[in-house]
Coordinates of C-alpha atoms in Angstrom, one line a residue:
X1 CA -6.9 -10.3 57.3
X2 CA -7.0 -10.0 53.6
X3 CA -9.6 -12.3 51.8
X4 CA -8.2 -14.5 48.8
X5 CA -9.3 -13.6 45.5
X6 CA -11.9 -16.2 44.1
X7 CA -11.6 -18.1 41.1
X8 CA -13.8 -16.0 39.5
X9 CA -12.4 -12.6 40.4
X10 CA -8.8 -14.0 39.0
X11 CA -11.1 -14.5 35.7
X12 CA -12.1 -11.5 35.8
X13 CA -8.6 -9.8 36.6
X14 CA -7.2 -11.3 33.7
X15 CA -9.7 -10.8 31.5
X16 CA -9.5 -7.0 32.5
X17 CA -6.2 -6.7 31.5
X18 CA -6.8 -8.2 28.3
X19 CA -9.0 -5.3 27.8
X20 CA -6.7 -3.0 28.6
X21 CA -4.0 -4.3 26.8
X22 CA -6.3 -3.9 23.7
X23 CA -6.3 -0.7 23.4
X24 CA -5.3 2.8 24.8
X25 CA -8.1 4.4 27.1
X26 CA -11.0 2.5 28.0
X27 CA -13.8 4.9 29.4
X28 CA -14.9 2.9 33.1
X29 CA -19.0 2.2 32.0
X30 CA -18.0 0.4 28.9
X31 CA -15.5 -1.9 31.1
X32 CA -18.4 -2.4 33.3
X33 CA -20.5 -3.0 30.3
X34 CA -17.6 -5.9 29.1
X35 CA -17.1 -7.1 32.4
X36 CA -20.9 -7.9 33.3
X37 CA -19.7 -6.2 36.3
X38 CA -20.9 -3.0 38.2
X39 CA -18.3 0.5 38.0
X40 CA -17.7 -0.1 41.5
X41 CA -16.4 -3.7 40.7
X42 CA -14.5 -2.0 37.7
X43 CA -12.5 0.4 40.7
X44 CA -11.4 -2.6 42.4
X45 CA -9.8 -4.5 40.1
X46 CA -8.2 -1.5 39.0
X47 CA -6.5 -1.0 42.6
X48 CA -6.1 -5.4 42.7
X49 CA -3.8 -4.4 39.0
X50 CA -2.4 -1.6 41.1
X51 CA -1.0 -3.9 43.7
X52 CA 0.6 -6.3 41.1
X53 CA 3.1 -3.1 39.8
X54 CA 0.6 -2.4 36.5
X55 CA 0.8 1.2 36.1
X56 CA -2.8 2.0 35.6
X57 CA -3.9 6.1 35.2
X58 CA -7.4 7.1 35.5
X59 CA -8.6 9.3 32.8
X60 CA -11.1 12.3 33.8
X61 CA -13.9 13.9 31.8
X62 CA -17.6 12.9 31.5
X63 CA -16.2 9.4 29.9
X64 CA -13.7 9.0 32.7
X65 CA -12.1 6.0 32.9
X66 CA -8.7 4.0 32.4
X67 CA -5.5 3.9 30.8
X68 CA -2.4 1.0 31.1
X69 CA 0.7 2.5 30.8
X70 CA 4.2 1.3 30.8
X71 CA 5.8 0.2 33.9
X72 CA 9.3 0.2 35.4
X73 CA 9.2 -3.3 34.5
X74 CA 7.4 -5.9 32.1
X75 CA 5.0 -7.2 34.4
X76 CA 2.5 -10.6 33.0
X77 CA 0.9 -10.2 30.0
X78 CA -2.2 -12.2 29.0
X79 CA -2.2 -13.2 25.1
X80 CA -4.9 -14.2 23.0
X81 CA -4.7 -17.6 20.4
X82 CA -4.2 -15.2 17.3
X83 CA -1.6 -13.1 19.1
X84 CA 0.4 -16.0 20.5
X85 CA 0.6 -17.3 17.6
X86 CA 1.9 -14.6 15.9
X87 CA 4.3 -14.5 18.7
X88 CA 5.5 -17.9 18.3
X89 CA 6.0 -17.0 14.6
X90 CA 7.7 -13.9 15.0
X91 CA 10.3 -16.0 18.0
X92 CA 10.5 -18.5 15.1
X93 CA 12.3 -16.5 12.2
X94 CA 14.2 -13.8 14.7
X95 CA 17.2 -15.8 13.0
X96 CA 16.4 -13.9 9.9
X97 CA 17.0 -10.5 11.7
X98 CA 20.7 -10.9 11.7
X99 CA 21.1 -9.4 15.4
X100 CA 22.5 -12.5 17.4
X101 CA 19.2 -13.4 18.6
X102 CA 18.4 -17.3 18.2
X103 CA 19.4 -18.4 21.6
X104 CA 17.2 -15.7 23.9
X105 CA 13.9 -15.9 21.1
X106 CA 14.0 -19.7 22.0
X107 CA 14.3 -19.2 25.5
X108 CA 11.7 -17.0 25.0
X109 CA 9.7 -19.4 23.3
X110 CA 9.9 -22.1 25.3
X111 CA 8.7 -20.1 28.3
X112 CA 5.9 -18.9 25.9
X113 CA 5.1 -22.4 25.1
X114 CA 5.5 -23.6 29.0
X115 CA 2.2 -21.0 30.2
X116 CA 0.3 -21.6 27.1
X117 CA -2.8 -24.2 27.5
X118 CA -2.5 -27.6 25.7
X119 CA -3.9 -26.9 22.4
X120 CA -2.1 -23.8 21.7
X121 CA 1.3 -25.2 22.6
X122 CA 0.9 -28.3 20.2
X123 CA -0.3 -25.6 17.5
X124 CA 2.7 -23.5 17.9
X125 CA 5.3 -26.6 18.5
X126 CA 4.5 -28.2 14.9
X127 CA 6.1 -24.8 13.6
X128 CA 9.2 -26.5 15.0
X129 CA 10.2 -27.3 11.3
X130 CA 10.8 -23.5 10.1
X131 CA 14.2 -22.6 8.6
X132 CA 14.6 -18.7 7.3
X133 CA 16.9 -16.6 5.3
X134 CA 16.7 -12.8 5.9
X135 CA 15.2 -10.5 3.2
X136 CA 18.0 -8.3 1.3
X137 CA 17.2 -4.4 2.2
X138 CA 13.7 -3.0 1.6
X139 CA 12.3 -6.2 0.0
X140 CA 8.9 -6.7 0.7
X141 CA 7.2 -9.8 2.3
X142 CA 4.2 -11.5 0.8
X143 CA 1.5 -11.3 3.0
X144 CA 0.2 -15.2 4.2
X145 CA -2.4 -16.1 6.8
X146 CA -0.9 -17.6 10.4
X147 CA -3.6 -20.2 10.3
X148 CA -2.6 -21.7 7.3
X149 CA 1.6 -21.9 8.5
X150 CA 0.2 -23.8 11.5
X151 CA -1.7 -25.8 9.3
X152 CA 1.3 -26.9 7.3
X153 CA 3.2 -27.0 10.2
X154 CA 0.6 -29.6 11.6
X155 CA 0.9 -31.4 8.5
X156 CA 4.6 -31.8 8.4
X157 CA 4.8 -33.1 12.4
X158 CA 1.9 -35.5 11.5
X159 CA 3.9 -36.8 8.4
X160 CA 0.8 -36.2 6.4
X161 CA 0.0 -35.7 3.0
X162 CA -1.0 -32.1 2.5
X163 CA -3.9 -31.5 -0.2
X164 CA -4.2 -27.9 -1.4
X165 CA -5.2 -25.9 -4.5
X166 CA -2.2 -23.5 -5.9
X167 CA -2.9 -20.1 -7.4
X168 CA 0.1 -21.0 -9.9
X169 CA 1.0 -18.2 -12.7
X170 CA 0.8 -20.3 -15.1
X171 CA -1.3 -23.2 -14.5
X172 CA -4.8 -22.9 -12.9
X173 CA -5.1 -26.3 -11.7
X174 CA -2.5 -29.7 -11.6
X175 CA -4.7 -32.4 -13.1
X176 CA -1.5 -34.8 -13.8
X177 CA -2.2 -36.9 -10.7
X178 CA -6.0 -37.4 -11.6
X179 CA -8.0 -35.0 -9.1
X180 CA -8.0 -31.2 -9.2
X181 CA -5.3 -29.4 -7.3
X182 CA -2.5 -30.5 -5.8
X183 CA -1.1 -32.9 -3.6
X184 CA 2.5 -33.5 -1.6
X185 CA 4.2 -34.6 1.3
X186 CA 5.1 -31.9 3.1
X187 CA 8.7 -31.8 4.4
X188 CA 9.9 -28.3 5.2
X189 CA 8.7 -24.9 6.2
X190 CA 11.1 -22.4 5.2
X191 CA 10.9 -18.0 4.8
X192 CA 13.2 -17.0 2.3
X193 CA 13.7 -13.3 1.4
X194 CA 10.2 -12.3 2.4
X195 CA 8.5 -14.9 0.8
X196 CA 7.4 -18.3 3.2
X197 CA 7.9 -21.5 0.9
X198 CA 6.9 -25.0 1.2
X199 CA 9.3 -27.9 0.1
X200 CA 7.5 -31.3 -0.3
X201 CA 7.9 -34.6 -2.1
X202 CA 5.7 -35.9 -4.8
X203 CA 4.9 -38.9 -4.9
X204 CA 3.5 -39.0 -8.0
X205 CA 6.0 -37.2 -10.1
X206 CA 9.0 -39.0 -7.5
X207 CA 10.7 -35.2 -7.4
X208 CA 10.7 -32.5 -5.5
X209 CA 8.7 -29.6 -5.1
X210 CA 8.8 -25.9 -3.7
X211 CA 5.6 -24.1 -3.2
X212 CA 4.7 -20.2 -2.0
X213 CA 2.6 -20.7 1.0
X214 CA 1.4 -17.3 -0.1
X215 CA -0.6 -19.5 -3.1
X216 CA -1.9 -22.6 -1.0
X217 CA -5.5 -23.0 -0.6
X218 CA -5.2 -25.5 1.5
X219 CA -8.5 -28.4 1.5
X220 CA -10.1 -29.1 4.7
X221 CA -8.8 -32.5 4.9
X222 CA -5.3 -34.4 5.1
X223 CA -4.3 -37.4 2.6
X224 CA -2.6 -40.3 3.1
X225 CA 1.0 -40.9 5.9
X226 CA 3.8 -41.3 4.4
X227 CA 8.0 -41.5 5.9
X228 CA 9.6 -38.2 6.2
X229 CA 12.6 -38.6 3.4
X230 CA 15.6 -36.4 3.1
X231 CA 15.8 -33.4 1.4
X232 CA 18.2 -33.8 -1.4
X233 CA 21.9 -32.2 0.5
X234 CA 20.2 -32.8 4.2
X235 CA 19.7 -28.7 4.6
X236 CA 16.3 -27.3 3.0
X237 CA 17.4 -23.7 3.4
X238 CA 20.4 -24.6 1.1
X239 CA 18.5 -26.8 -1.3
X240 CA 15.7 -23.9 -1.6
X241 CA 18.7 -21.7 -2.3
X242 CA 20.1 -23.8 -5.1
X243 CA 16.8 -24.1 -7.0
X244 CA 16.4 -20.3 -7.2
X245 CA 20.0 -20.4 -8.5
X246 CA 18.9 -23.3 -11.5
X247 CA 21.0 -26.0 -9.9
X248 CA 19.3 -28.9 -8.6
X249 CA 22.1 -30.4 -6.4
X250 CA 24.9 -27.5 -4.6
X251 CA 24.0 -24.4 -3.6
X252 CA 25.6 -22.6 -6.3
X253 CA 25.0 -21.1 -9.6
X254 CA 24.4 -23.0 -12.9
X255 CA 26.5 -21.0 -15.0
X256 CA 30.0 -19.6 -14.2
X257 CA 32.1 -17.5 -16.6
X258 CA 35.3 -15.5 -16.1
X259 CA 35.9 -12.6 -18.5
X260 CA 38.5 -9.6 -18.5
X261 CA 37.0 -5.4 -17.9
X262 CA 39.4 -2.5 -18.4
X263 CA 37.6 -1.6 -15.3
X264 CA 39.4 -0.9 -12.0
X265 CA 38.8 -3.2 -9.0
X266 CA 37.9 -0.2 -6.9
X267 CA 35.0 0.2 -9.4
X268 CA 33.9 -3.5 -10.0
X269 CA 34.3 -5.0 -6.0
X270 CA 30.4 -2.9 -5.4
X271 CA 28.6 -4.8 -8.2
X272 CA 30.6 -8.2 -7.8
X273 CA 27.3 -9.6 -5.3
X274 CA 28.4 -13.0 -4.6
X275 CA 31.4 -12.9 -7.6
X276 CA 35.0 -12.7 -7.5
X277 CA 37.6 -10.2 -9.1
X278 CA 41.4 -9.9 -8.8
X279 CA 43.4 -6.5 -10.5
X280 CA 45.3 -7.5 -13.2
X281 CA 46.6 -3.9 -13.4
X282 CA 45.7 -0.8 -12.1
X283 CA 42.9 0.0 -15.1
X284 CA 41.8 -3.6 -15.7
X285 CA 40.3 -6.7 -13.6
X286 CA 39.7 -10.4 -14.2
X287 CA 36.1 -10.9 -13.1
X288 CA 34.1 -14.0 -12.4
X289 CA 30.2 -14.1 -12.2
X290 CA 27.3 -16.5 -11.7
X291 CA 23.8 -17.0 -13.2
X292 CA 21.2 -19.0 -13.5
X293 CA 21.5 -18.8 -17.5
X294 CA 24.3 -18.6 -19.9
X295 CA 22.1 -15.7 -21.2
X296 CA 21.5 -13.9 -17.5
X297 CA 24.9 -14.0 -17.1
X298 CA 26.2 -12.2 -20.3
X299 CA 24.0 -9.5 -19.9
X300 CA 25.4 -9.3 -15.7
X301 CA 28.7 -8.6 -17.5
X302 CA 27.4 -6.2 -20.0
X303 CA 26.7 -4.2 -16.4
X304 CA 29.6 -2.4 -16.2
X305 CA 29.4 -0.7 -20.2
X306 CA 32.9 -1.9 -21.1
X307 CA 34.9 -3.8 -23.4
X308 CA 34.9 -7.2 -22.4
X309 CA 37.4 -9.9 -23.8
X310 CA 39.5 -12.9 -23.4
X311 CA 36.1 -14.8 -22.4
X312 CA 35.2 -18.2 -20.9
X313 CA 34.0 -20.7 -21.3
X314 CA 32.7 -21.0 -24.4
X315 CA 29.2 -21.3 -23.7
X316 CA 29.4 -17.6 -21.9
X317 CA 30.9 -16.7 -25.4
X318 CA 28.0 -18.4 -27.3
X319 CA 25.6 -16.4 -24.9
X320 CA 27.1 -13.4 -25.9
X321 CA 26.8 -13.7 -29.8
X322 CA 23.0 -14.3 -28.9
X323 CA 22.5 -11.4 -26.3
X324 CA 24.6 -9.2 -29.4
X325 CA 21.7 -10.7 -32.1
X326 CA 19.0 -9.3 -29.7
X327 CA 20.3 -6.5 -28.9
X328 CA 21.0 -5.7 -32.7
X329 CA 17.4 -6.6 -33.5
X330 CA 16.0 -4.4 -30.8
X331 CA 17.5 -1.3 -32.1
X332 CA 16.9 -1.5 -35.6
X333 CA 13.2 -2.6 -34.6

């Protein structure tokens, strides 16, 4: 009759495969070394893997040892913090990938979360509050340390004031509120376009703020509670959206102008982005564009290197007139 595995030999088990998860070949004295175990102890729980379906291959030569391979079928995996975390993350914003996925990378989640000890599952649950819009083609992400998103994340499920320094462009240090550094209530996490941005509420200044999490230094301890208030709209990704388009209230542009191209509509519709045209003829097209700036969105039209007329409104005009005063300036310069 078989003899039950002791609590220590499951231990051991799982922190073998741990190992070998690591990394590819792992020569059979060195696992003995890890282990604290003899090579002959090393051989067992190879076969005890064995039995559980993990395709295990022995390796020959002087360093003989073993490799994990892949199975027939995903059999348990054993996770460090770090790497469940980054799990949790990457389960998170699988919204952003555009491929259907929200509903299976929470069910995956959840059973994630379900094994996970204590600690780790209230770290990775206070990322709850992450909203994400995907990254247009070949943009690239800005690089920020997991710790620090669970930080915030703790933060914003504590309803506590989050004190941090901010590597701002052009500001080395907030001083307005008396202390160095900054202070906010933190409200939403949210990755945008590659970037991951804070949204909080300052108290202080009684507005709202957006921070790159990729700039927070965050300070070792929490301020003061405070009540959760609602993001100006009730939908942070939207309200993040808007402020990168200058408008402080809708999700839209600032600035909106219509003006006329002798352009075809076959040759406008691939540079429109989020703009509209209609064919007024088969040579010409009545285009309308957003920007952020009367300016920006003069020179958007000036895109297409045609005549452009019958204009409106007449601040676009006005930008115009300015944007032909530069550009005169520049080439006589």
């Amino acid at each position: 009759m078989p003899i039950a595995d002791s609590p220590s030999t499951s231990k051991r088990l799982l922190a073998l495969l741990s190992l070998l998860q690591a990394r590819r070949d792992w020569p059979a004295p060195v696992l003995a070394r890890r282990l604290e175990v003899s090579e002959r102890t090393v051989r067992r729980d190879i076969d005890r893997l064995r039995e559980l379906d993990y395709t295990i291959d022995s390796t020959r030569g002087p360093d003989g040892g073993y490799r994990l391979q892949a199975g027939s079928h995903l059999p348990p995996l054993r996770f460090d913090d770090e790497q469940a975390v980054a799990i949790a993350l990457a389960l998170r914003t699988a919204g952003g990938l555009g491929a259907d996925l929200d509903e299976a990378a929470e069910r995956a989640l959840g059973t994630l979360s379900r094994l996970m000890p204590a600690h780790l599952a209230n770290r990775i649950a206070n990322l709850s509050p992450v909203s994400v819009s995907p990254a247009p083609g070949g943009a690239a992400a800005a690089p920020v340390d997991p710790g620090l998103l669970v930080r915030i994340g703790e933060a914003i499920r504590a309803e506590e004031e989050l004190r941090f320094d901010y590597a701002s462009p052009s500001v080395t240090a907030d001083t307005s509120d008396g202390e160095v550094g900054r202070r906010t209530e933190p409200h939403h996490l949210l990755l945008h376009s590659g970037r991951w941005y804070l949204i909080g509420y300052s108290a202080v200044r009684e507005d709202w703020r957006i921070y790159r999490v990729d700039r927070i230094n965050a300070r070792s301890h929490n301020g003061r509670r405070f009540t959760p208030r609602t993001v100006p709209g009730g939908d942070p990704a939207r309200f993040l959206s808007a402020r990168f388009r200058g408008s402080d209230t809708e999700d839209t542009w600032a600035c909106w102008g219509e003006a006329t191209l002798p352009v075809p509509l076959a040759e406008v519709a691939p540079y429109l982005g989020d703009g509209t045209a209609e064919a007024l003829d088969d040579e010409r097209s009545r285009v309308r564009l957003g920007s952020w700036s009367w300016g920006s969105l003069a020179a958007a039209f000036s895109r297409w290197d045609a005549p452009i007329s019958d204009v409106q409104p007449r601040e676009l005009r006005s930008a115009f007139a300015a944007l032909a005063d530069r550009a005169a300036a520049a080439a006589s310069a």
